[in-house]
XYZ file of C-alpha atoms in Angstrom:
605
model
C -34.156 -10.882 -29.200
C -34.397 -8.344 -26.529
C -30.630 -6.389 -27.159
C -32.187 -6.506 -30.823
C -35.467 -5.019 -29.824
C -33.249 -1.843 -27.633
C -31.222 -1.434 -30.775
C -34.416 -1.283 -33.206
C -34.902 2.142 -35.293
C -38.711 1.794 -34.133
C -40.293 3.202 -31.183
C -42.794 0.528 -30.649
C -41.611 -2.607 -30.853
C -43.796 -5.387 -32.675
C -46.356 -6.887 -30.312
C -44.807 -10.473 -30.765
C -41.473 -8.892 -29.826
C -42.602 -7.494 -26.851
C -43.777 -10.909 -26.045
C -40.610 -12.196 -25.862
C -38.856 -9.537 -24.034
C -41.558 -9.599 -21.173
C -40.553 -13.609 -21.381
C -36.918 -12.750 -20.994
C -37.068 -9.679 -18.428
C -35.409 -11.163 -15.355
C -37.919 -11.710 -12.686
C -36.530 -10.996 -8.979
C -36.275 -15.292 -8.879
C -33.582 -14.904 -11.920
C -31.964 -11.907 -10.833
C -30.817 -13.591 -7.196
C -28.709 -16.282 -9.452
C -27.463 -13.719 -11.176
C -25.996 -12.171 -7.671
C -22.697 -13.213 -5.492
C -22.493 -15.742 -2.483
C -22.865 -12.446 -0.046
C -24.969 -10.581 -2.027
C -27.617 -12.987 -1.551
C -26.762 -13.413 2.011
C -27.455 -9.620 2.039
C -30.358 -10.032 0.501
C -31.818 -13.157 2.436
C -30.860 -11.572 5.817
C -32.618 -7.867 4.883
C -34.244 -8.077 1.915
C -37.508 -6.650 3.698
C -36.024 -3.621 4.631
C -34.693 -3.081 1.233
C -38.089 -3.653 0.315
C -39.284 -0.653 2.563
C -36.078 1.634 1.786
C -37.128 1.301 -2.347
C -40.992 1.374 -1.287
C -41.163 4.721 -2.738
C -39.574 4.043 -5.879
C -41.899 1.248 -6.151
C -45.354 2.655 -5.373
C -44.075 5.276 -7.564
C -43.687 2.818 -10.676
C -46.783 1.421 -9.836
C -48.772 4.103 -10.100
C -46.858 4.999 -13.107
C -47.819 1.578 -15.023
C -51.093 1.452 -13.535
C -54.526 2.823 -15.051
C -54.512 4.193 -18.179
C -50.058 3.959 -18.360
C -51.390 -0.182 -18.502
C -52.518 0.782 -21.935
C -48.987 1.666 -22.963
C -46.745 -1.147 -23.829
C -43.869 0.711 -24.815
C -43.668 2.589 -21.980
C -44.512 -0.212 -19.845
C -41.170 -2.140 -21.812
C -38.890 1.039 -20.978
C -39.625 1.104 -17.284
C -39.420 -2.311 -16.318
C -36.402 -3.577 -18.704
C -34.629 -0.187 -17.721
C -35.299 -1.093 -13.631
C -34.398 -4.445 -14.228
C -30.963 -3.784 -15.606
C -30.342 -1.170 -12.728
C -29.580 -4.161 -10.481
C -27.031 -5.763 -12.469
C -23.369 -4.402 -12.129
C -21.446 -4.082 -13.991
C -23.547 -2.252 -16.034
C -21.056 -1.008 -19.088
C -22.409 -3.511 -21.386
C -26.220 -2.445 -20.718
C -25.003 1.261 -21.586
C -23.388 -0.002 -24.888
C -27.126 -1.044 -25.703
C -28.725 2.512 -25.367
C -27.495 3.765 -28.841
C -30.504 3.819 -31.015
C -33.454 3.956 -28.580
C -35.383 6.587 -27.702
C -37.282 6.241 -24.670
C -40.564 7.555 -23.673
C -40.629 11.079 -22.399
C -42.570 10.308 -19.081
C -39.417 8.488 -18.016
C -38.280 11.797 -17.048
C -40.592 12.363 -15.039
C -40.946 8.665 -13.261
C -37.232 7.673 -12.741
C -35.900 11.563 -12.334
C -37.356 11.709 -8.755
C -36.305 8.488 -7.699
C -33.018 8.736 -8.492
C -32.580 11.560 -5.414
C -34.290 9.825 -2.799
C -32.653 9.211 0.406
C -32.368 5.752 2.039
C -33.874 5.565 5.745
C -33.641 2.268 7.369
C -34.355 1.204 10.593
C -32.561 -2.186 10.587
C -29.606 -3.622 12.517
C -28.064 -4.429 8.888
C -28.689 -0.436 8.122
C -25.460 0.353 6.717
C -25.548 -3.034 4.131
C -29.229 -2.360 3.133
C -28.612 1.519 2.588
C -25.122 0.481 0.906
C -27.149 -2.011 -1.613
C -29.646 0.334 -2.157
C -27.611 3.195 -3.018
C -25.686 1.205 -5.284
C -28.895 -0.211 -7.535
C -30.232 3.204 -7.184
C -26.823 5.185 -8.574
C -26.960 2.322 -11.144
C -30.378 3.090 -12.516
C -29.197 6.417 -13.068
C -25.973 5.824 -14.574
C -28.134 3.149 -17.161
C -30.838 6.245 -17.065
C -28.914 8.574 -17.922
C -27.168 6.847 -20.953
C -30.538 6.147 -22.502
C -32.460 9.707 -21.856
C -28.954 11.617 -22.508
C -27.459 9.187 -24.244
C -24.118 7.009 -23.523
C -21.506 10.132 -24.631
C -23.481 12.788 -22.903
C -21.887 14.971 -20.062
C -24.692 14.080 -17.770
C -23.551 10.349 -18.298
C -20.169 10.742 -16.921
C -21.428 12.902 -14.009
C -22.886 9.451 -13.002
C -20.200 7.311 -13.948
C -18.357 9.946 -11.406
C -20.996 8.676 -8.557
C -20.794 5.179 -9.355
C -16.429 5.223 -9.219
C -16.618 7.350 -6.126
C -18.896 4.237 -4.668
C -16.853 1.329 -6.163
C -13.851 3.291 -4.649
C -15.260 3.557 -0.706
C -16.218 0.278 -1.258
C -12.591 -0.597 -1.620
C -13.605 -2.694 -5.592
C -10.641 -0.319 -7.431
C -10.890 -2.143 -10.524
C -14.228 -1.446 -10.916
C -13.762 2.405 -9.817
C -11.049 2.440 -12.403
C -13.138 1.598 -15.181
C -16.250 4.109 -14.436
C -13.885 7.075 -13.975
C -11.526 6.137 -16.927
C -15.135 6.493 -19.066
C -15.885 9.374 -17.717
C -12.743 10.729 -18.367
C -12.975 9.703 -22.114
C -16.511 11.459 -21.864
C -15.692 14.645 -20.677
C -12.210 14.749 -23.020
C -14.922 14.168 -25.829
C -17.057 16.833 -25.603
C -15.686 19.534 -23.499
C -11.740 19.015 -23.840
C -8.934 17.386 -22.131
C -8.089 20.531 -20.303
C -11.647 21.384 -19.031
C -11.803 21.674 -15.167
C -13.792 18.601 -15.435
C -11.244 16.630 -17.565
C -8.358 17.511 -15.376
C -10.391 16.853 -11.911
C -11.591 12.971 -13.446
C -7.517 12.309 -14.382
C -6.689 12.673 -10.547
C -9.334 10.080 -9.665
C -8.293 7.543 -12.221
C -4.992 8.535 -10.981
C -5.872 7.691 -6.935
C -7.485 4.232 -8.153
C -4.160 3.289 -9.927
C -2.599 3.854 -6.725
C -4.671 1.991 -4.716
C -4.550 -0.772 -7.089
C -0.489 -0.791 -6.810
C 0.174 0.973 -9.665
C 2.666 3.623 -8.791
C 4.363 4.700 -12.225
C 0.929 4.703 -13.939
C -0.099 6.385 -11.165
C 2.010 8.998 -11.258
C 2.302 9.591 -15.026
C -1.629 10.516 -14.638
C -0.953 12.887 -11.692
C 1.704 15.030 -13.336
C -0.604 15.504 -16.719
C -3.143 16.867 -13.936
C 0.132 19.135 -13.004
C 0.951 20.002 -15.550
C -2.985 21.056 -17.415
C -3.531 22.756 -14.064
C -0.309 24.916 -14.471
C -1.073 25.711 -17.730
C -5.212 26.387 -17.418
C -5.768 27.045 -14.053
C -5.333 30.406 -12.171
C -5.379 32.227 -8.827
C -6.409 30.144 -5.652
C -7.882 27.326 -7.875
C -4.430 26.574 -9.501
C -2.549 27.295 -6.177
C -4.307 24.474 -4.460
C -4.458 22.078 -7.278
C -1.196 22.173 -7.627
C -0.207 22.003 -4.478
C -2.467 18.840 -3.686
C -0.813 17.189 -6.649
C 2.468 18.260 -6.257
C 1.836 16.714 -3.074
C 0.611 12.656 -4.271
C 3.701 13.249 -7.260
C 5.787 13.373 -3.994
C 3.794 10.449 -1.785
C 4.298 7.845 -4.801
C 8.208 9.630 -5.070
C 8.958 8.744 -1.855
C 7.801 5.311 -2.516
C 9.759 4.733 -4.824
C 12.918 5.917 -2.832
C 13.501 9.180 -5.346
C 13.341 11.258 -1.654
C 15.400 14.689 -3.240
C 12.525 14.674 -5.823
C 9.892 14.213 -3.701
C 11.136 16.907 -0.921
C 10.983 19.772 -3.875
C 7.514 18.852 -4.401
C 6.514 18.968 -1.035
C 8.427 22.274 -0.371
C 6.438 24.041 -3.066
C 3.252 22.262 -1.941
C 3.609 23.968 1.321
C 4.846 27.033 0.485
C 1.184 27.194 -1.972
C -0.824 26.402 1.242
C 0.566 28.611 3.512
C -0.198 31.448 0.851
C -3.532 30.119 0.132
C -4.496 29.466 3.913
C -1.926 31.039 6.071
C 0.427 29.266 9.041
C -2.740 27.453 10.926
C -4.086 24.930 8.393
C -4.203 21.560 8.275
C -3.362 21.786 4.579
C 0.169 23.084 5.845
C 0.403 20.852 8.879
C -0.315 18.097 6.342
C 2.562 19.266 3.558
C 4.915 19.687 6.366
C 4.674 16.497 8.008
C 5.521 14.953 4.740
C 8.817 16.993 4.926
C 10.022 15.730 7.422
C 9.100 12.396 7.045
C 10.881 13.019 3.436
C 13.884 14.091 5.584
C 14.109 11.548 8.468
C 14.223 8.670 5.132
C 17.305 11.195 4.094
C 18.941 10.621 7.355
C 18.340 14.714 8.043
C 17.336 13.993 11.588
C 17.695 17.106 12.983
C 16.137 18.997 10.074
C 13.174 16.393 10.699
C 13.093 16.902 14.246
C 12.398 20.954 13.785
C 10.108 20.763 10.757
C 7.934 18.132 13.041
C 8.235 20.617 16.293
C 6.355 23.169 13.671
C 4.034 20.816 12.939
C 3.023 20.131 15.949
C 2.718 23.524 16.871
C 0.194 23.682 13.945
C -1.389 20.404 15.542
C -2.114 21.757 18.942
C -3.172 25.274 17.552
C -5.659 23.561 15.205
C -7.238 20.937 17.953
C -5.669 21.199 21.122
C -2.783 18.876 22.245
C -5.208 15.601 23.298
C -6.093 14.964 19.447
C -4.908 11.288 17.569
C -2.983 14.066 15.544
C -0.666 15.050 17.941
C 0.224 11.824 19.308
C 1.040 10.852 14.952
C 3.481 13.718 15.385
C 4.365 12.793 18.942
C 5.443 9.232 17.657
C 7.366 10.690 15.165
C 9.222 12.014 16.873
C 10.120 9.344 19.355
C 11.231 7.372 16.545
C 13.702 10.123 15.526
C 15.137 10.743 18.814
C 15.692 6.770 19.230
C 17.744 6.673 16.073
C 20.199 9.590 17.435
C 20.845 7.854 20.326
C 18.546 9.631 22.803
C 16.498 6.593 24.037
C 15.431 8.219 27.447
C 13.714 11.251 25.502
C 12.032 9.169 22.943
C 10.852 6.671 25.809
C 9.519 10.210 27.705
C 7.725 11.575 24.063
C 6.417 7.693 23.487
C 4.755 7.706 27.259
C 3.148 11.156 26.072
C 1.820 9.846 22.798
C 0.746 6.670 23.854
C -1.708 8.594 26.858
C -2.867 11.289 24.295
C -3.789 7.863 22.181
C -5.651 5.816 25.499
C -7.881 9.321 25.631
C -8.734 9.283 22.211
C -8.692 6.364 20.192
C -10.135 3.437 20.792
C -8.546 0.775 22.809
C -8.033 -2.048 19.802
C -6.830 0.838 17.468
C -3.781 0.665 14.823
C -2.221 3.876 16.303
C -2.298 1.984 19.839
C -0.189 -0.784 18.329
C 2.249 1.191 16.859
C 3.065 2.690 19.736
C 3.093 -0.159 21.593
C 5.991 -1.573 19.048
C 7.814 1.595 19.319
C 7.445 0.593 23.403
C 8.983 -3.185 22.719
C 12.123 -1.662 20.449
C 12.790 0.999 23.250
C 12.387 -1.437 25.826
C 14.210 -4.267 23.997
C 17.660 -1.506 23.268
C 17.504 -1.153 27.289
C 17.318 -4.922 28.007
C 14.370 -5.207 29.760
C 12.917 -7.632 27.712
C 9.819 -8.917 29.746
C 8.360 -5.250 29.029
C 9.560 -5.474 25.139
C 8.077 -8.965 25.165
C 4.468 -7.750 26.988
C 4.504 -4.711 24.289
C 4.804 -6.351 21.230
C 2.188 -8.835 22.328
C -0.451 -6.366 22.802
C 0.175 -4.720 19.578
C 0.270 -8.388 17.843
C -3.383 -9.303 20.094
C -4.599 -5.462 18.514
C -3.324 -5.921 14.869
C -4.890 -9.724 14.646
C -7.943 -8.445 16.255
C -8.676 -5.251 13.737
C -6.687 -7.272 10.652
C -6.749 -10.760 10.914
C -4.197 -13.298 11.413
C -2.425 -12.631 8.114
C -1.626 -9.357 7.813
C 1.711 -8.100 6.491
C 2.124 -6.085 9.975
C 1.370 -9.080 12.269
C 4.811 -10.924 10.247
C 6.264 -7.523 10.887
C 5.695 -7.654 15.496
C 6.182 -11.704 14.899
C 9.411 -11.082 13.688
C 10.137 -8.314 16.770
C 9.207 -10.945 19.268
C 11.578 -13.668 17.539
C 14.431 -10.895 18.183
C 13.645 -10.932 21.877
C 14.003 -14.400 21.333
C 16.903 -14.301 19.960
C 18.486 -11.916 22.205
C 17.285 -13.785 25.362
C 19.463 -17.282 24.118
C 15.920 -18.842 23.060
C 16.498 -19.438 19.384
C 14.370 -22.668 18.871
C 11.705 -20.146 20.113
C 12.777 -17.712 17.253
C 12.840 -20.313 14.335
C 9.064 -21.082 15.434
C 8.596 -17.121 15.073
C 10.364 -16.367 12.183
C 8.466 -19.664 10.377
C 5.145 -18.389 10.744
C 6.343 -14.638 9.678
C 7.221 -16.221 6.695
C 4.153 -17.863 5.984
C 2.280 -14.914 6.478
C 4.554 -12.494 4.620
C 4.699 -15.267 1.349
C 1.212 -14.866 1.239
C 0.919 -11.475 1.607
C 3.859 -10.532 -0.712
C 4.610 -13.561 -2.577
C 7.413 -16.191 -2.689
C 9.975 -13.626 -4.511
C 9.518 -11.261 -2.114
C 13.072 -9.219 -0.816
C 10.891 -9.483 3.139
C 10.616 -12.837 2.425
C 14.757 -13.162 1.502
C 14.836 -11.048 4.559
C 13.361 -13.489 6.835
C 15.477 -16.410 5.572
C 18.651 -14.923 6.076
C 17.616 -14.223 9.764
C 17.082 -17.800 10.442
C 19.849 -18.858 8.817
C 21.850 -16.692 11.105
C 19.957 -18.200 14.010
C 20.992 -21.840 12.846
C 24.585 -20.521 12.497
C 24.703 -19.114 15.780
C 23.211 -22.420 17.025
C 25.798 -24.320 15.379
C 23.555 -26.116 12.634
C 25.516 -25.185 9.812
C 23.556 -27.567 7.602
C 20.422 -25.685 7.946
C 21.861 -22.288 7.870
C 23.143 -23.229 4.370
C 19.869 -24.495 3.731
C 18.125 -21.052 4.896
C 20.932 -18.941 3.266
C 20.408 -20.503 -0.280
C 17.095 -19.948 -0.246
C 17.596 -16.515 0.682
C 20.234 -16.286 -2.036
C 17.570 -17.694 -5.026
C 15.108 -15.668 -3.490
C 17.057 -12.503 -3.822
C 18.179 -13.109 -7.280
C 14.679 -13.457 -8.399
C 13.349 -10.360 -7.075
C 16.332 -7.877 -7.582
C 18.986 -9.511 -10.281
C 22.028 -11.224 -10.183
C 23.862 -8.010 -9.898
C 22.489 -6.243 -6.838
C 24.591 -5.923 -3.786
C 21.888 -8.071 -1.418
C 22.903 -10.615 -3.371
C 26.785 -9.725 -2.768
C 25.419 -10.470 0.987
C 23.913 -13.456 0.998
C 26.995 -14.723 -1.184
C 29.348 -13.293 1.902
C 26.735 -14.992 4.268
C 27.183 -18.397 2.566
C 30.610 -18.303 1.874
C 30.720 -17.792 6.383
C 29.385 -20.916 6.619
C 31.098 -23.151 4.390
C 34.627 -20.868 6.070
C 32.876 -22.685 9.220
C 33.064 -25.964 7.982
C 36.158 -26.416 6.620
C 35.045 -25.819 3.149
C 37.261 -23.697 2.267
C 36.947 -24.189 -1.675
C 33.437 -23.144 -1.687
C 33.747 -20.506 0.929
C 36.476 -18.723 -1.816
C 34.352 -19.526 -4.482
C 31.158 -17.494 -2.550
C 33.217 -14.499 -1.062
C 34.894 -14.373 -5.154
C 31.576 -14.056 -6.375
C 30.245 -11.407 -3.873
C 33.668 -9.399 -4.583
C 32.892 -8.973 -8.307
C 29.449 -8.171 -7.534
C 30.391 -5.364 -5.349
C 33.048 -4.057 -7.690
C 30.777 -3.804 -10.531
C 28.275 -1.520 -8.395
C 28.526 2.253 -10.264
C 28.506 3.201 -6.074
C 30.877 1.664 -4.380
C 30.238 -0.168 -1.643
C 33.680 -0.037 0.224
C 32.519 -1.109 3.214
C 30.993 -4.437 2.730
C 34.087 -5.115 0.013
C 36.602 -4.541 2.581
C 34.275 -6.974 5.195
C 34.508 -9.379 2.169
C 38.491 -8.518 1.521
C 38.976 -9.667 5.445
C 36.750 -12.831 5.323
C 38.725 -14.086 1.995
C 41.894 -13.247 3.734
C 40.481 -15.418 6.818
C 39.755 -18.842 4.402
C 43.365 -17.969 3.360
C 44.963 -18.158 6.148
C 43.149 -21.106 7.321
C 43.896 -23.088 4.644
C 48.298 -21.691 4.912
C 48.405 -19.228 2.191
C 49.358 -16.869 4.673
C 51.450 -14.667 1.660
C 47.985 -14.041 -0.258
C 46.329 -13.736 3.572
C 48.427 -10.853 4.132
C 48.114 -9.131 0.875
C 43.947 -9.628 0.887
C 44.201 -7.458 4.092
C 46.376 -5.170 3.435
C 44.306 -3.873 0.563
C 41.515 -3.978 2.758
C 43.279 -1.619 4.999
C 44.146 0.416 2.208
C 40.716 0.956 0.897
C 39.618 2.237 4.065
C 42.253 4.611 4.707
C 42.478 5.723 0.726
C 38.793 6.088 1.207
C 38.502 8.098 4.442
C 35.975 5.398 5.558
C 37.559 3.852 8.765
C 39.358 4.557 11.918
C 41.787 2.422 13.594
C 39.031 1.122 16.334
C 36.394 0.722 13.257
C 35.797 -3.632 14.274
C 36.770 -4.641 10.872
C 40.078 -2.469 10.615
C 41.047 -4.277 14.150
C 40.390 -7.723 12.672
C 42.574 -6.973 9.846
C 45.263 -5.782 12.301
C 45.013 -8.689 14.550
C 45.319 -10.774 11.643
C 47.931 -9.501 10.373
C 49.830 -9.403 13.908
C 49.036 -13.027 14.457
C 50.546 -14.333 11.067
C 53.588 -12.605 12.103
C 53.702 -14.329 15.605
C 52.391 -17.904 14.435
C 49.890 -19.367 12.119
C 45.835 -19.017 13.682
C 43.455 -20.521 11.336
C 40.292 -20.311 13.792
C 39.517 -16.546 13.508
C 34.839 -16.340 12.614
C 34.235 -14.204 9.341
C 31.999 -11.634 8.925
C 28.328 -11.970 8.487
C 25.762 -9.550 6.748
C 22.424 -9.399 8.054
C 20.658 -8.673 4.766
């Protein structure tokens, strides 16, 4: 067969043989099945310009196997089988193949040249036939390079390095994954695991785990790289290796909400730039901008607020103040100053960031949007909702426009225009936002998503507010089954959605399973190795509520007097906190005469 005639110990193969590969060589008929839907719409739509960008490789082979090369059969063999495989991807199993042959010398010099050539084209479909091109072309020499070299060679990896980098722009991480995870293995092979080389490949099988969603593998890779580069590296080199790693350590850190870790990584990443490059780099505006985001998720708002006035400092040294840069920062900001309160200077810093953005971003442009939500919330917290309601739908027309109609994000303004909804006494007009929000977000995040238990529990707080208590029980246990799946039986979410259910059968005079519900959430919340003494004391009054509405105003009184307790004991409450007046009125009104019509409390997630 032909794999037996690549594997043979002889350099010639038999002349029958060679009949028989020739017969099985893919022709350019063959290799078109062999290619994706869009791959042959690529090639059916500029398969002549590819034809021009590889003419030089082409006249190149033909002169090659033309004359007195025609004479040559093995040679002939090597060239063509080793071109026709170039086009196939993946490749791996054509490398495994290039053990035990040894190919003609003037392959060097044939392929070597081709395998640098740049790739002009003059076609509207440019960028697809220079993107094809490139990749059959980086392919040849990967599968080149495994059978001159050989499949463990350094030079093999080097290409394998090419080929990831191209999978990875071309956003196919699985397949980016596997080339640099071989050439990893290569270069750990024959020049070490802590060879400059080594280290550098871990990162970038490292940043493909993280694209593919792989955080903890992710960052087990990274800190290896950390810690080899501590440990080999020195001077300058080491500085900013470190620093760039200490740096995606922290990124994947703060993802995973460990934001104490992550801040001492960042720290020391930016105290190794500003030694390496001084105050006015973008290496340090970078590192410090992570700070303070690391800070504003710690609730140190005014620590965030300086370490972002620095940065932007470094911003508007580095390209003026109208750069896409600045406004980033500006936003920041904005957002910061809204959550202490200060809405009239974060609407002022918005106004600024938005106009930097109109001067230099494009007008459908993801930065545009988010401001433009940041405009909605600002305007929504004032009450002009017309404005909120015109904001969010620009950023909703931008974000379908640039990502399609289901996008995570688009759920994300959807669900910002149902609360103007919602706040304007048009909840019918919510529930139709909220439903498609939760269409797109299960199929962006799947059913046992906590988003997606999110979204539930707001509508069935809309149908409890609109007095359908039978789907807001509906809405709630979903939420509740939901929750469980993605987070355990034990998490306090779930301790919510109990309270939350447990409100509406208080509201409909089913008071048995209304104990049973706030019960459950109360042992869920004292198990918690934090406690929660808020939400147990909001639970404590709602119990105390069914109580007294069904007469057993002696246990009534003593479920809210240990709620008051545990916020006094605790240092948690003041006497005009809502829930330590509700406890007071209760308590006030079983004195005076029996009331069995006071609301419980509801959690909104």
């Amino acid at each position: 067969s032909l794999y037996d005639i690549w594997q043979c110990n002889s350099l010639v193969p038999h002349k029958r043989q060679q009949d028989e590969a020739r017969e099985d060589l893919p022709t350019s008929q063959s290799e078109d099945d062999n290619l994706t839907e869009s791959e042959q719409i690529i090639d059916t739509e500029v398969a002549p310009n590819v034809d021009d960008d590889l003419s030089v490789g082409s006249k190149s082979i033909s002169s090659a196997v033309s004359g007195q090369d025609d004479k040559d059969d093995k040679f002939r063999f090597s060239l063509k089988y080793l071109l026709s495989q170039s086009a196939k991807s993946p490749i791996f199993m054509n490398i495994d193949r290039c053990d035990n042959y040894e190919p003609d010398a003037r392959l060097n010099e044939t392929l070597a040249p081709l395998l640098t050539v740049r790739v002009h084209s003059s076609s509207s479909n440019s960028s697809v036939a220079k993107s094809r091109v490139t990749h059959r072309r980086n392919s040849m020499a990967l599968l080149y390079a495994a059978t001159v070299k050989g499949k463990y060679h350094k030079t093999t990896a080097d290409r394998l390095l090419i080929l990831g980098e191209e999978h990875f722009q071309q956003k196919e991480y699985e397949r980016s994954l596997e080339c640099f995870d071989r050439a990893h293995n290569i270069y750990v092979a024959k020049i070490g695991e802590d060879a400059l080389e080594s280290i550098e490949t871990k990162v970038k099988v490292a940043g493909a785990l993280v694209a593919l969603m792989r955080p903890d593998d992710a960052m087990s890779k990274f800190s290896l790289a950390r810690q080899m580069s501590i440990a080999v590296l020195t001077g300058a080199q080491a500085d900013l290796q470190i620093a760039f790693l200490s740096l995606e350590i922290g990124n994947i850190q703060r993802g995973k909400g460990m934001h104490a870790e992550a801040l001492k990584l960042t720290k020391q990443a930016l105290r190794l730039y500003k030694k390496q490059h001084g105050e006015l780099h973008v290496t340090v505006a970078k590192a410090a901008s992570e700070i303070g985001k690391l800070q504003h998720l710690m609730g140190q708002l005014s620590k965030a607020v300086s370490v972002y006035t620095q940065v932007l400092k470094i911003q508007v040294g580095l390209w003026g103040k109208m750069h896409p840069a600045v406004a980033d920062t500006l936003l920041q900001l904005a957002i910061i100053y809204d959550e202490m309160g200060d809405i009239s200077r974060s609407m002022k810093i918005t106004k600024k960031s938005f106009l930097i953005y109109s001067a230099t971003v494009e007008e459908y442009h993801l930065s545009v949007a988010c401001v433009l939500c940041h405009f909605g919330n600002l305007y929504s917290k004032i009450g002009n909702h017309s404005k909120a309601f015109k904001a969010y739908g620009r950023a909703l027309n931008i974000r379908r426009k640039l990502l399609g109609r289901n996008h995570q994000l688009n759920a994300d303004t959807v669900i910002e225009i149902s609360n103007i909804f919602r706040a304007v006494g048009e909840p019918q007009q919510a529930i139709l936002c909220m439903t498609e929000a939760l269409d797109i977000y299960r199929k962006a995040l799947g059913e046992n998503h906590t988003t997606v238990s999110d979204v539930l529990n707001v509508m069935g707080m809309t149908y409890y507010d609109m007095g359908d208590c039978d789907k807001a029980i509906k809405m709630y246990s979903q939420a509740l089954n939901v929750r469980i799946n993605a987070v355990g039986e034990s998490h306090p979410s779930v301790a919510n959605a109990l309270n939350n259910i447990g409100t509406v059968h208080s509201r409909t005079k089913d008071f048995q399973k209304a104990l049973i519900s706030y019960n459950s959430a109360l042992k869920i919340y004292e198990m918690l190795p934090t406690p929660d003494h808020l939400k147990y004391c909001v639970t404590l009054v709602n119990v105390g509520t069914v109580l007294r509405g069904v007469g057993d105003f002696e246990k009534a009184e003593q479920v809210f007097r240990k709620a008051l307790d545990i916020c006094f004991d605790n240092a948690m409450l003041d006497e005009a906190h809502p829930v330590v007046q509700k406890a007071r009125r209760s308590l006030k009104a079983m004195d005076a005469a029996p009331y069995r019509n006071s609301e419980p409390w509801k959690f909104s997630g």
